[in-house]
Coordinates of C-alpha atoms (C1' of nucleotides) in Angstrom, one line a residue:
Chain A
X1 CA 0.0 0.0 0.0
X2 CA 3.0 2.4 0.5
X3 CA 4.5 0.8 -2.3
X4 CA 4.6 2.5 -5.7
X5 CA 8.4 3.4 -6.5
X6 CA 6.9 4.9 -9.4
X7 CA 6.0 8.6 -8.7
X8 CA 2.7 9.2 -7.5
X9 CA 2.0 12.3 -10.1
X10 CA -0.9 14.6 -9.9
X11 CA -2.2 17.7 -11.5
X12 CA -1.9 19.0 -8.1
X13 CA 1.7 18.1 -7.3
X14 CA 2.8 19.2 -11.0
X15 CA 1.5 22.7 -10.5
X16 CA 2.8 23.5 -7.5
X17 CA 6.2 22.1 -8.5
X18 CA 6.2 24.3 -11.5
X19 CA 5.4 27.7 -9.0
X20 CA 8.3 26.3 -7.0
X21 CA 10.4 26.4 -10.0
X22 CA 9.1 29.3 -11.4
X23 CA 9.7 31.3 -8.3
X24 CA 13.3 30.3 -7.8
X25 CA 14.2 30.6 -11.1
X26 CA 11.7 32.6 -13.0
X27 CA 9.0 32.0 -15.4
X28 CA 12.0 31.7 -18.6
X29 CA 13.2 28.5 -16.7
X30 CA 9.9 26.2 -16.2
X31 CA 9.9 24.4 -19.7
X32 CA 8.7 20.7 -19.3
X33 CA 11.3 19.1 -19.5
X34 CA 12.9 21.0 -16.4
X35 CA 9.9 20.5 -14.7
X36 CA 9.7 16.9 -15.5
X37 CA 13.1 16.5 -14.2
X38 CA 12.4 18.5 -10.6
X39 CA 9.7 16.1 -10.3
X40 CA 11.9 12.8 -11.4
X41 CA 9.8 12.2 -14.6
X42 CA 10.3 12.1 -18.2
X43 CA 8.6 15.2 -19.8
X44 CA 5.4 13.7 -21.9
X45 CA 4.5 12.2 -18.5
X46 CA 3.1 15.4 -17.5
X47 CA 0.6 15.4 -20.4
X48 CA -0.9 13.1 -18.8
X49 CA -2.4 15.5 -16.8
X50 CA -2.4 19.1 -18.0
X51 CA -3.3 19.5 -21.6
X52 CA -0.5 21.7 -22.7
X53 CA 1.7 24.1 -21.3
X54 CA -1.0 26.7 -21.2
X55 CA -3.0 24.9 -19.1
X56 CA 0.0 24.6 -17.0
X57 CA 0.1 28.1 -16.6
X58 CA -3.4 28.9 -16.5
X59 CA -3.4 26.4 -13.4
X60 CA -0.5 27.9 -11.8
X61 CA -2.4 31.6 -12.2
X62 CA -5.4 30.3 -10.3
X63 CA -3.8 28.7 -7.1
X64 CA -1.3 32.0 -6.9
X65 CA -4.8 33.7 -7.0
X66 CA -6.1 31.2 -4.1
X67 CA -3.4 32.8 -2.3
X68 CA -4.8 36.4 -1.9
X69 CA -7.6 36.6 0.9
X70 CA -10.6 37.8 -0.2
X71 CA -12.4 40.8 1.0
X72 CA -15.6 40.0 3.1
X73 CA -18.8 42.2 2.9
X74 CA -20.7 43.5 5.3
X75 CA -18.0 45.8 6.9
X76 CA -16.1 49.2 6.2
X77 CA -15.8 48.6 1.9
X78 CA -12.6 50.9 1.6
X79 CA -11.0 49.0 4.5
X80 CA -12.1 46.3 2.8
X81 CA -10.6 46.7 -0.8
X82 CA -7.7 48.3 1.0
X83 CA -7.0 44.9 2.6
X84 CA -7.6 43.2 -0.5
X85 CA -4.9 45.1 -2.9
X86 CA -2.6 44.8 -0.3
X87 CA -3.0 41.5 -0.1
X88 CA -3.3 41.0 -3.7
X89 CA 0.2 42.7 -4.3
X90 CA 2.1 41.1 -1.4
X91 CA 0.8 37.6 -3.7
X92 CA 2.0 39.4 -6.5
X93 CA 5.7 40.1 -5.5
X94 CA 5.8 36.4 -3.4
X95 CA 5.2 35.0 -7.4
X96 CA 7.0 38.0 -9.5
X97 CA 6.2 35.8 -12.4
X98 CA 2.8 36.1 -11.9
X99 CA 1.2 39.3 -12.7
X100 CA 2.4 38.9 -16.3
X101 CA 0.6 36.0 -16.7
X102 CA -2.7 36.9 -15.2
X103 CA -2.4 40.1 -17.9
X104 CA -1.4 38.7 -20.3
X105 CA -4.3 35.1 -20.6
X106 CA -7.9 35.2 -19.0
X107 CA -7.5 32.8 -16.5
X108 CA -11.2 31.1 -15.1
X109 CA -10.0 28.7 -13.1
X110 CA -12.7 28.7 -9.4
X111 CA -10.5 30.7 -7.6
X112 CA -10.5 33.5 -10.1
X113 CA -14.3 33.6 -9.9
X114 CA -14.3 33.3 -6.3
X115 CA -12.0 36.0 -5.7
X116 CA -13.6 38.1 -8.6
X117 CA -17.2 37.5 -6.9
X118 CA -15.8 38.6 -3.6
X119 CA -14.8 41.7 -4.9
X120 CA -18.2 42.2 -7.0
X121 CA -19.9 41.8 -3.6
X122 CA -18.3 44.1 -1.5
X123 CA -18.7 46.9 -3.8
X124 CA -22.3 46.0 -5.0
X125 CA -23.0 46.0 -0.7
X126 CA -21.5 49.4 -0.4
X127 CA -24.2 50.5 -2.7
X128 CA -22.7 50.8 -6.0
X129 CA -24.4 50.3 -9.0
X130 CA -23.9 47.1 -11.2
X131 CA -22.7 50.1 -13.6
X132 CA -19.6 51.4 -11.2
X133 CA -18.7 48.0 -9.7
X134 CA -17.7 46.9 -12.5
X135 CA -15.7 49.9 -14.0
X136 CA -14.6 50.2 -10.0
X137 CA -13.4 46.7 -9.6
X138 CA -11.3 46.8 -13.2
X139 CA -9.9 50.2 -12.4
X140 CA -9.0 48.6 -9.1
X141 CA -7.3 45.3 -10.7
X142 CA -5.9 47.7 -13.8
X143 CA -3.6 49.5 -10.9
X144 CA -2.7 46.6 -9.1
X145 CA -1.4 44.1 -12.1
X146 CA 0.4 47.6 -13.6
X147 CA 1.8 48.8 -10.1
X148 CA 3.1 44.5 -9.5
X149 CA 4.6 44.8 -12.8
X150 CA 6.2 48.1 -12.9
X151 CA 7.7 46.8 -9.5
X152 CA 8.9 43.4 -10.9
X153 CA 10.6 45.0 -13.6
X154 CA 12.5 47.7 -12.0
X155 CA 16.0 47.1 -12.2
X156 CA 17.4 47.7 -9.0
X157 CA 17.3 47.8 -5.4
X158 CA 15.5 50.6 -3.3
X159 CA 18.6 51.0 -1.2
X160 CA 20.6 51.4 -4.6
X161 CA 18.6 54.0 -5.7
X162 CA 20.4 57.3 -4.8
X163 CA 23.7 55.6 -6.3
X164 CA 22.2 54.6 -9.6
X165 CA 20.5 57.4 -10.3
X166 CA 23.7 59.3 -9.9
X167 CA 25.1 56.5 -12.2
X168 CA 21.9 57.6 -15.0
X169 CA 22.4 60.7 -14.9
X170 CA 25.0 61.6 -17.5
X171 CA 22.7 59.5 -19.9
X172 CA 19.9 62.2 -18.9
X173 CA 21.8 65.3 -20.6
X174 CA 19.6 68.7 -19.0
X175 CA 19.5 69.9 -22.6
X176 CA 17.9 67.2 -24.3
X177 CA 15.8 65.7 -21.2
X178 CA 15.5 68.5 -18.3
X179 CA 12.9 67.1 -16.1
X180 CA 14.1 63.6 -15.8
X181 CA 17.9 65.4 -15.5
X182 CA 16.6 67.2 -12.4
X183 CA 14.5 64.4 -11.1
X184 CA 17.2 62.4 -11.2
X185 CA 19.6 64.6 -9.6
X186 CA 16.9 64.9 -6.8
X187 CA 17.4 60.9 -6.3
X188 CA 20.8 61.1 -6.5
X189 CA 21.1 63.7 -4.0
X190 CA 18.7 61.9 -1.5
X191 CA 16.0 65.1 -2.0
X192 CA 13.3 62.5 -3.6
X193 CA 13.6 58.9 -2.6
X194 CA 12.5 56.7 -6.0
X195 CA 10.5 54.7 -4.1
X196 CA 7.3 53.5 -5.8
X197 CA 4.3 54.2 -4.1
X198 CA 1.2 51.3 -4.1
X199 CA -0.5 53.5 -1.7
X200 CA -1.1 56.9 -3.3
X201 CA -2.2 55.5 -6.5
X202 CA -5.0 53.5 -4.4
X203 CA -6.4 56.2 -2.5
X204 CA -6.7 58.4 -4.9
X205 CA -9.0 55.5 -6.8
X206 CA -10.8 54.6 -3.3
X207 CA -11.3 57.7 -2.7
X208 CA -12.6 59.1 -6.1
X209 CA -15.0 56.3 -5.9
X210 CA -16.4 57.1 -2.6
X211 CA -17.1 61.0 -3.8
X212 CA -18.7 58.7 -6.9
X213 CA -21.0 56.5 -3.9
X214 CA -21.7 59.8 -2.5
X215 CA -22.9 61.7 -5.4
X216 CA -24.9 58.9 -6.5
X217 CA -27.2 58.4 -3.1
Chain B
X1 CA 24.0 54.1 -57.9
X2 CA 20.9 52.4 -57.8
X3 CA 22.4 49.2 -58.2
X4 CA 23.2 46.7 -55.4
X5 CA 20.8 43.7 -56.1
X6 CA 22.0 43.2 -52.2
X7 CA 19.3 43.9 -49.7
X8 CA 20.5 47.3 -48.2
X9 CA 19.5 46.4 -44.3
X10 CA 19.5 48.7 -41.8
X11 CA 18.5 49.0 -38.1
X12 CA 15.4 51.2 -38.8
X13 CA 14.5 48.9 -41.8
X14 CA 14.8 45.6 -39.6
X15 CA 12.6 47.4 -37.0
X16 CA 10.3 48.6 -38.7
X17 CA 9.4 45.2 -41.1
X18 CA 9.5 43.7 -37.1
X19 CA 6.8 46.2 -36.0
X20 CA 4.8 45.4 -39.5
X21 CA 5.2 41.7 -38.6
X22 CA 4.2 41.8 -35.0
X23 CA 1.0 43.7 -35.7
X24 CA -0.3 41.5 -38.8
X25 CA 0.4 38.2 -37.5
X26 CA 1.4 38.8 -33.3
X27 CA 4.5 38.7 -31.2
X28 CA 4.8 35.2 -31.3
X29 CA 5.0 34.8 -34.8
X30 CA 7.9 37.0 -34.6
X31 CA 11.0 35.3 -34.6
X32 CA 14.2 36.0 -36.1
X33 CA 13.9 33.7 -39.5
X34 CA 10.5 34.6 -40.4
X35 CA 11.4 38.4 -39.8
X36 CA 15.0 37.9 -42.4
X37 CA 12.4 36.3 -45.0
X38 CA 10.1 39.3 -45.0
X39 CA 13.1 41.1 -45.6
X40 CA 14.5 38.4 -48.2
X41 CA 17.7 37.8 -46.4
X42 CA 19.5 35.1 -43.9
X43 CA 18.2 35.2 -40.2
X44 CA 21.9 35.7 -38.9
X45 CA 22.1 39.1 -41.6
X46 CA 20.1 40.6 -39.0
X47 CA 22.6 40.5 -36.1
X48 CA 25.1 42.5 -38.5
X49 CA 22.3 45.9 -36.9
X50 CA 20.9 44.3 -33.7
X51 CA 22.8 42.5 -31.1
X52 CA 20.4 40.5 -30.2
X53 CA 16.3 39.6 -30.1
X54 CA 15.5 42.0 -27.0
X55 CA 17.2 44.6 -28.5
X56 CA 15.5 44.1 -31.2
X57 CA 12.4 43.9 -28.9
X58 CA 13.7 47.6 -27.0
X59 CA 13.5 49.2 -30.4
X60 CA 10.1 48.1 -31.3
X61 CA 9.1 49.8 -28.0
X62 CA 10.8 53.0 -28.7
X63 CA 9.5 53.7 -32.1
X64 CA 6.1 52.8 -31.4
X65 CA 6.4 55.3 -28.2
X66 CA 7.5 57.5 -30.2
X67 CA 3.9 57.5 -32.0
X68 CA 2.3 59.1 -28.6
X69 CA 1.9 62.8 -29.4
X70 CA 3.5 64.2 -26.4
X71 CA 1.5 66.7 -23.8
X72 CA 3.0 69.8 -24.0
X73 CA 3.3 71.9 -20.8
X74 CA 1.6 75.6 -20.2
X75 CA -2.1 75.1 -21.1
X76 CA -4.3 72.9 -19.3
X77 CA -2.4 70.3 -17.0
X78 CA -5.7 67.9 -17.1
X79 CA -6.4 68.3 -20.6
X80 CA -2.8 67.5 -21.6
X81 CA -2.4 64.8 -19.7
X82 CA -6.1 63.6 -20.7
X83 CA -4.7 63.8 -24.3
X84 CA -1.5 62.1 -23.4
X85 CA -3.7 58.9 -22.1
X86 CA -5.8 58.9 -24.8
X87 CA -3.2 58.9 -27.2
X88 CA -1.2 56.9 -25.4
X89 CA -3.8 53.9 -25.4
X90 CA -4.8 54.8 -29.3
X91 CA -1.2 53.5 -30.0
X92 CA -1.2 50.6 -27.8
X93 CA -4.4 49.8 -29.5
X94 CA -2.5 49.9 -33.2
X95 CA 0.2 47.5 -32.2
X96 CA -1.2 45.1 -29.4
X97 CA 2.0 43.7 -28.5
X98 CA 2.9 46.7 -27.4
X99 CA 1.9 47.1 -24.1
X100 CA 2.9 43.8 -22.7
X101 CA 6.6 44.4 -24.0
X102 CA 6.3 47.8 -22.2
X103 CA 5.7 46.4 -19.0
X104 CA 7.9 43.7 -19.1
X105 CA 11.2 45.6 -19.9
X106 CA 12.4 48.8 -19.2
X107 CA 13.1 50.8 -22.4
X108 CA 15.4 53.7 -22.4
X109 CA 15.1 54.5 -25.9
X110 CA 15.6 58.4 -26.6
X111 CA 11.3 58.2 -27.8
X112 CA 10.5 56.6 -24.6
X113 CA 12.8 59.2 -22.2
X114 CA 11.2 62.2 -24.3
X115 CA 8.2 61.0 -23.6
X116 CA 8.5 60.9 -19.8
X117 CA 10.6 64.3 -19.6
X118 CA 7.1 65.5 -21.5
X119 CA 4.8 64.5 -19.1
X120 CA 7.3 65.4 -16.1
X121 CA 7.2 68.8 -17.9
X122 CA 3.6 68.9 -17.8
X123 CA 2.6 67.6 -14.2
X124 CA 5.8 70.3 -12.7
X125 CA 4.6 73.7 -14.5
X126 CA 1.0 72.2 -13.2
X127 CA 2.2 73.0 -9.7
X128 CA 3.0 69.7 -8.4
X129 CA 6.1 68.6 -6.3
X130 CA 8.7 66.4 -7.4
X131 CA 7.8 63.4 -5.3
X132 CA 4.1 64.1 -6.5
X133 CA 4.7 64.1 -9.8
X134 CA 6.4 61.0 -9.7
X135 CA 4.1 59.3 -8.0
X136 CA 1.2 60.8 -10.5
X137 CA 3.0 59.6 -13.2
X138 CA 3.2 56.1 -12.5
X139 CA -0.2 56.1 -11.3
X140 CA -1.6 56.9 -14.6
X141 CA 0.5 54.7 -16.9
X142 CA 0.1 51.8 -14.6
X143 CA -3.5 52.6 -15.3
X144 CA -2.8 53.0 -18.9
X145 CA -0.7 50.1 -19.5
X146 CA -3.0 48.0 -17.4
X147 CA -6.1 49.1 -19.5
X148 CA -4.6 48.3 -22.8
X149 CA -3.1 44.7 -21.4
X150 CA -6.7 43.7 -20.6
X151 CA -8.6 45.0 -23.5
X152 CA -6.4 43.1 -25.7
X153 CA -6.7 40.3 -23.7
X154 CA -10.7 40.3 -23.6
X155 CA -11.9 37.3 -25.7
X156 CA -15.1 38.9 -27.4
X157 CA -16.0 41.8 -29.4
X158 CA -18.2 44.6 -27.4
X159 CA -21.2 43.4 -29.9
X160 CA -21.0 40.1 -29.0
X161 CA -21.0 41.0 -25.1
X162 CA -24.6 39.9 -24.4
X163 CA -24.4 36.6 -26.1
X164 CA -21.1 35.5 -24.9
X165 CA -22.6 36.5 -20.9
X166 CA -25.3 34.1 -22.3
X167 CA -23.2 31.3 -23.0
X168 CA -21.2 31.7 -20.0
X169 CA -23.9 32.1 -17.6
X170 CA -24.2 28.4 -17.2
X171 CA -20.5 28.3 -15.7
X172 CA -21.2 30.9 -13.5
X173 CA -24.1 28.9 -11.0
X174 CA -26.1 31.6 -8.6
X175 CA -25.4 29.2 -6.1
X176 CA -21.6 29.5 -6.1
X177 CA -20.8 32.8 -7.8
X178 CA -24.1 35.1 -7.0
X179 CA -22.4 38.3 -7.8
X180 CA -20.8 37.2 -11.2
X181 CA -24.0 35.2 -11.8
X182 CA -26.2 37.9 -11.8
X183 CA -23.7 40.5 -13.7
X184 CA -23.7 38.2 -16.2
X185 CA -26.9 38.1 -16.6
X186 CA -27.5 42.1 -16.3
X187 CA -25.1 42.2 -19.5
X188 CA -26.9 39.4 -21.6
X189 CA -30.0 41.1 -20.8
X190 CA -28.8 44.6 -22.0
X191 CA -29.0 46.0 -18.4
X192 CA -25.5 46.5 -18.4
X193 CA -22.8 46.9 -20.7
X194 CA -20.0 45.1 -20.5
X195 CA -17.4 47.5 -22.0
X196 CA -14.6 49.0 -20.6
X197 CA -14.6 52.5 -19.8
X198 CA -11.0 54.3 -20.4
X199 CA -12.2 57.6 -19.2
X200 CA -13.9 56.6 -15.9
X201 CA -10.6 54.7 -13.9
X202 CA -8.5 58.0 -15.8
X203 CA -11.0 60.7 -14.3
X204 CA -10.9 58.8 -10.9
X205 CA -6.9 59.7 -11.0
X206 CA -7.1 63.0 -12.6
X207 CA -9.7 64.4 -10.4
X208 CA -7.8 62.6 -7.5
X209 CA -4.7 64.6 -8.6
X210 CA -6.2 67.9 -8.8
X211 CA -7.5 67.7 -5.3
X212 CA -3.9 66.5 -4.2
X213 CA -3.0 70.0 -6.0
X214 CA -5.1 72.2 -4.2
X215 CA -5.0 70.6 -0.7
X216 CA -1.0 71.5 -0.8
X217 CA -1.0 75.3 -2.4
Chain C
dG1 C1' -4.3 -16.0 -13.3
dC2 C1' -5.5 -12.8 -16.7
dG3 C1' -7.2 -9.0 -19.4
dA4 C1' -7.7 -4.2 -19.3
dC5 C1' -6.2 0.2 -18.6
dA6 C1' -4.0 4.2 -16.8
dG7 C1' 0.0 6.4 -16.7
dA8 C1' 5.1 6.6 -17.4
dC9 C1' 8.4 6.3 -21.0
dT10 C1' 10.9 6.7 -25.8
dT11 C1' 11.4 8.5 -30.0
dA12 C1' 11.0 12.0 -33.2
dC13 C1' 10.0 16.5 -35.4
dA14 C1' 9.8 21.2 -36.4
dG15 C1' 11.0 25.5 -34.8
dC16 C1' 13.6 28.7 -31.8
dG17 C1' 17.9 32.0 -30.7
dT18 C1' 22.4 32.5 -31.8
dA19 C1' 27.8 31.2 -31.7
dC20 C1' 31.1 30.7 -35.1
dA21 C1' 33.5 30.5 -39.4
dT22 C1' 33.2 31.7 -44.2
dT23 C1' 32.3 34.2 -48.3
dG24 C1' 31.4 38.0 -51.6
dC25 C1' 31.5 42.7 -52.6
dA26 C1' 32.8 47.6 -52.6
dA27 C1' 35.9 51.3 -51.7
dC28 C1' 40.6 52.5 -50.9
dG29 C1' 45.7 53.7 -51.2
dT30 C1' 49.2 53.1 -54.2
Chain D
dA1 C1' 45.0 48.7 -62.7
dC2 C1' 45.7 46.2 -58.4
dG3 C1' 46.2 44.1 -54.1
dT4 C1' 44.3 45.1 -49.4
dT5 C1' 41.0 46.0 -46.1
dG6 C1' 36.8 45.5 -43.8
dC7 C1' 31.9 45.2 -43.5
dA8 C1' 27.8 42.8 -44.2
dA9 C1' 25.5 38.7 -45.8
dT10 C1' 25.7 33.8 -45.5
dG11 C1' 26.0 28.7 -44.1
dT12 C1' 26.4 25.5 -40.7
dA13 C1' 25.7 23.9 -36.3
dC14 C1' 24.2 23.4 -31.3
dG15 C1' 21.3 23.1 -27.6
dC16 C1' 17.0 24.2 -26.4
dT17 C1' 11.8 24.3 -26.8
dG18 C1' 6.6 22.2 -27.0
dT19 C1' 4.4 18.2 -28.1
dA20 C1' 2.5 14.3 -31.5
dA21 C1' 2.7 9.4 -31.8
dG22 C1' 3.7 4.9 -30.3
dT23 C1' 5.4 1.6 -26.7
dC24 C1' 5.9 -0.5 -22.4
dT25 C1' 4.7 -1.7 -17.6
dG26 C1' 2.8 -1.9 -13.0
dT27 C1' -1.7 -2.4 -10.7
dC28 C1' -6.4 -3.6 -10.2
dG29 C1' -11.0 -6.0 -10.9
dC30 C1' -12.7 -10.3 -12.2

DNA sequence: GCGACAGACTTACAGCGTACATTGCAACGT
DNA sequence: ACGTTGCAATGTACGCTGTAAGTCTGTCGC
C-alpha cells in the first residue's frame, strides 16, 4: 500500500512544482522538460495531466490567486478593498512571475471567480451600481497588475537607488531631457527617494469612488 | 548608384518590417527567421544591426512610443495629460504587443525618455512637487498600461457582449458565484454593458490629482 | 491467473535564438 | 589597374523548446 516506487504524479503536485520552480528561477526556466526532471519524470508524463503548457500556466495563475484573501462584505468597503490590494500585491511580489501572466491570458479557473465574486460583492453592498462596480473593480485590478509589474521590472534595489540614479544621470543630458535630469539629480542627492508608491495610487482611486457613492445616493 | 541587387539592411528597416510583422500576425510569430524572410535575407544578416532579439524587442518599444503625441506643458495640465492617455492607449491599440513588451522591460530608448521628460514637464509647470509628480505619473500609466493589457486580452468583441454572458452564464451557477451570476446576466440582458470604460478609472486619477494639488498650495 | 487500462516512457520533429566560421563585394591607397 | 582591407550577408551547427505518436509496464477488478 505504500509501495509504488513509481512517482505518484498529480495535476496538483505538477503545478505546485512548477510555481516552485518558477519562483526560484523565473518564469523563462519552467519548460517541461525541467519541470519533469524537478519532479523525477520524463517530460510527456506530465501530459498526462495538463493538456498543454498553457493549461499549466493557466493552473499555476489560479492557485497563486487562491493565495490572496478575499475581501468580506458586510463591513467598512474601503478598508475592505484596502486589505484586499494589499493582499493582492504582497501575492504578486511572493510570485513575481505572476502578474504577467494573469495580464497577459484570462485565466477562469474557481479561484479567479471566487476571488472576482468577492470583490463584485463588496462593492455592490456598499451601494454601487452594477454600472460602477464593474468599472470600479477593473480600475482597481488595472492598478494593481500595472503597479506589480512596474515593481517586478525595476531594475534595482531601493537602497541602490540614490547611487544609480547618480550613475543615470550623465545618460539624462539637461538639454535634451531637463525634467528627468533634475528628477534624477533629486534621487541622487537623496531630495526624492525613488521609491514606488502602491499606496497613493490607491487612494486616490478609493477615494474618487467614494465622492462617486456619495454623489450617487 | 541604384544598383546593389544586395538587400541594403539597416536597423530602422529591420525594426520597422519587425513592428509590420508583429502587428499583422502577433508577437509570437515573430521570430528572427521569419522576420529575415520578410526582408529576403538570412536570419543571422540581422545581427550584423541588432545584437540580439531583446534589443530588437527595445526598439520596437521605442519607435512605437515615439507614436504618442507628447503633452505639452503651459495650457491645461488635465487636458494635456487627458490627451497624453488617450493617445497613449490609441497607439497601444494599433500595435497590441505593445503594451505587454512595455511592461515587461524597461526601455530607455531616446522616444520613450522624451516621452517621460514630457509628461514630467507637464505635471511640474502644473504646480506639483517632485515626489508628487512621480508618484502621479506612475499612477496613470500603470493605469494605462494596465487598460490596454486587458482590453487586448478580452476574448469577445463589445457586440458580442450579451451573447457571450449568455453562454457563460451556465459556468457561473447563482449558487456558487451570485455576484458574477447575476452580472452576467444584467449584461446578456442589455442591463449592463460590458465594455470597458477608459475615461472613468483615468477621471478617478485626474480628479484625485487635482484635489492633491489644491490641498498643498 | 488474466485482461484491461491508466500512466510513465521513448522517440521524433519542427521550430527557436544565436555562436562561429566563411564568403562576396565595394571602396581605398598606391 | 591592383592588391588590401573591412563590413555585411551567409552557411552551418548546437542546444533548447513544446508536443504528436507509439510503446511499455505496473496495478487492479474479475
Amino acid at each position: 500500500m505504500p509501495s509504488s516506487r513509481r512517482a505518484p504524479l498529480s495535476r496538483d503536485r505538477i503545478l505546485r512544482a512548477a510555481i516552485k520552480l518558477a519562483d526560484r528561477h523565473g518564469l523563462d526556466a519552467l519548460s517541461m522538460r525541467k519541470l519533469a526532471t524537478t519532479l523525477k519524470v520524463e517530460a510527456m508524463s506530465l501530459y498526462n495531466h495538463v493538456a498543454n503548457k498553457d493549461e499549466l500556466l493557466d493552473g499555476m495563475v489560479d492557485i497563486v490567486i487562491g493565495e490572496i484573501t478575499r475581501p468580506t462584505c458586510g463591513g467598512d468597503w474601503k478598508a475592505a478593498l484596502r486589505a484586499r490590494a494589499a493582499s493582492a500585491l504582497s501575492v504578486m511580489m511572493a510570485h513575481p512571475w505572476a502578474p504577467m501572466l494573469v495580464v497577459s491570458r484570462i485565466v477562469v479557473g474557481p479561484n479567479m471567480l471566487a476571488y472576482i465574486d468577492a470583490t463584485l460583492a463588496t462593492l455592490r453592498e456598499a451601494g454601487f451600481s452594477w454600472h460602477d462596480t464593474d468599472r470600479a473593480w477593473n480600475t482597481m485590478d488595472n492598478y494593481i497588475y500595472g503597479f506589480a509589474l512596474q515593481q517586478q521590472n525595476f531594475p534595482v534595489d531601493p537602497e541602490e537607488y540614490a547611487s544609480a540614479a547618480a550613475a543615470y544621470l550623465p545618460m539624462l543630458p539637461a538639454s535634451v531631457y531637463p525634467y528627468m535630469h533634475e528628477m534624477s539629480k533629486h534621487v541622487a542627492e537623496g531630495t526624492l527617494d525613488g521609491t514606488h508608491d502602491f499606496a497613493f495610487g490607491l487612494e486616490l482611486i478609493l477615494d474618487g469612488l467614494e465622492r462617486l457613492r456619495h454623489a450617487r445616493t
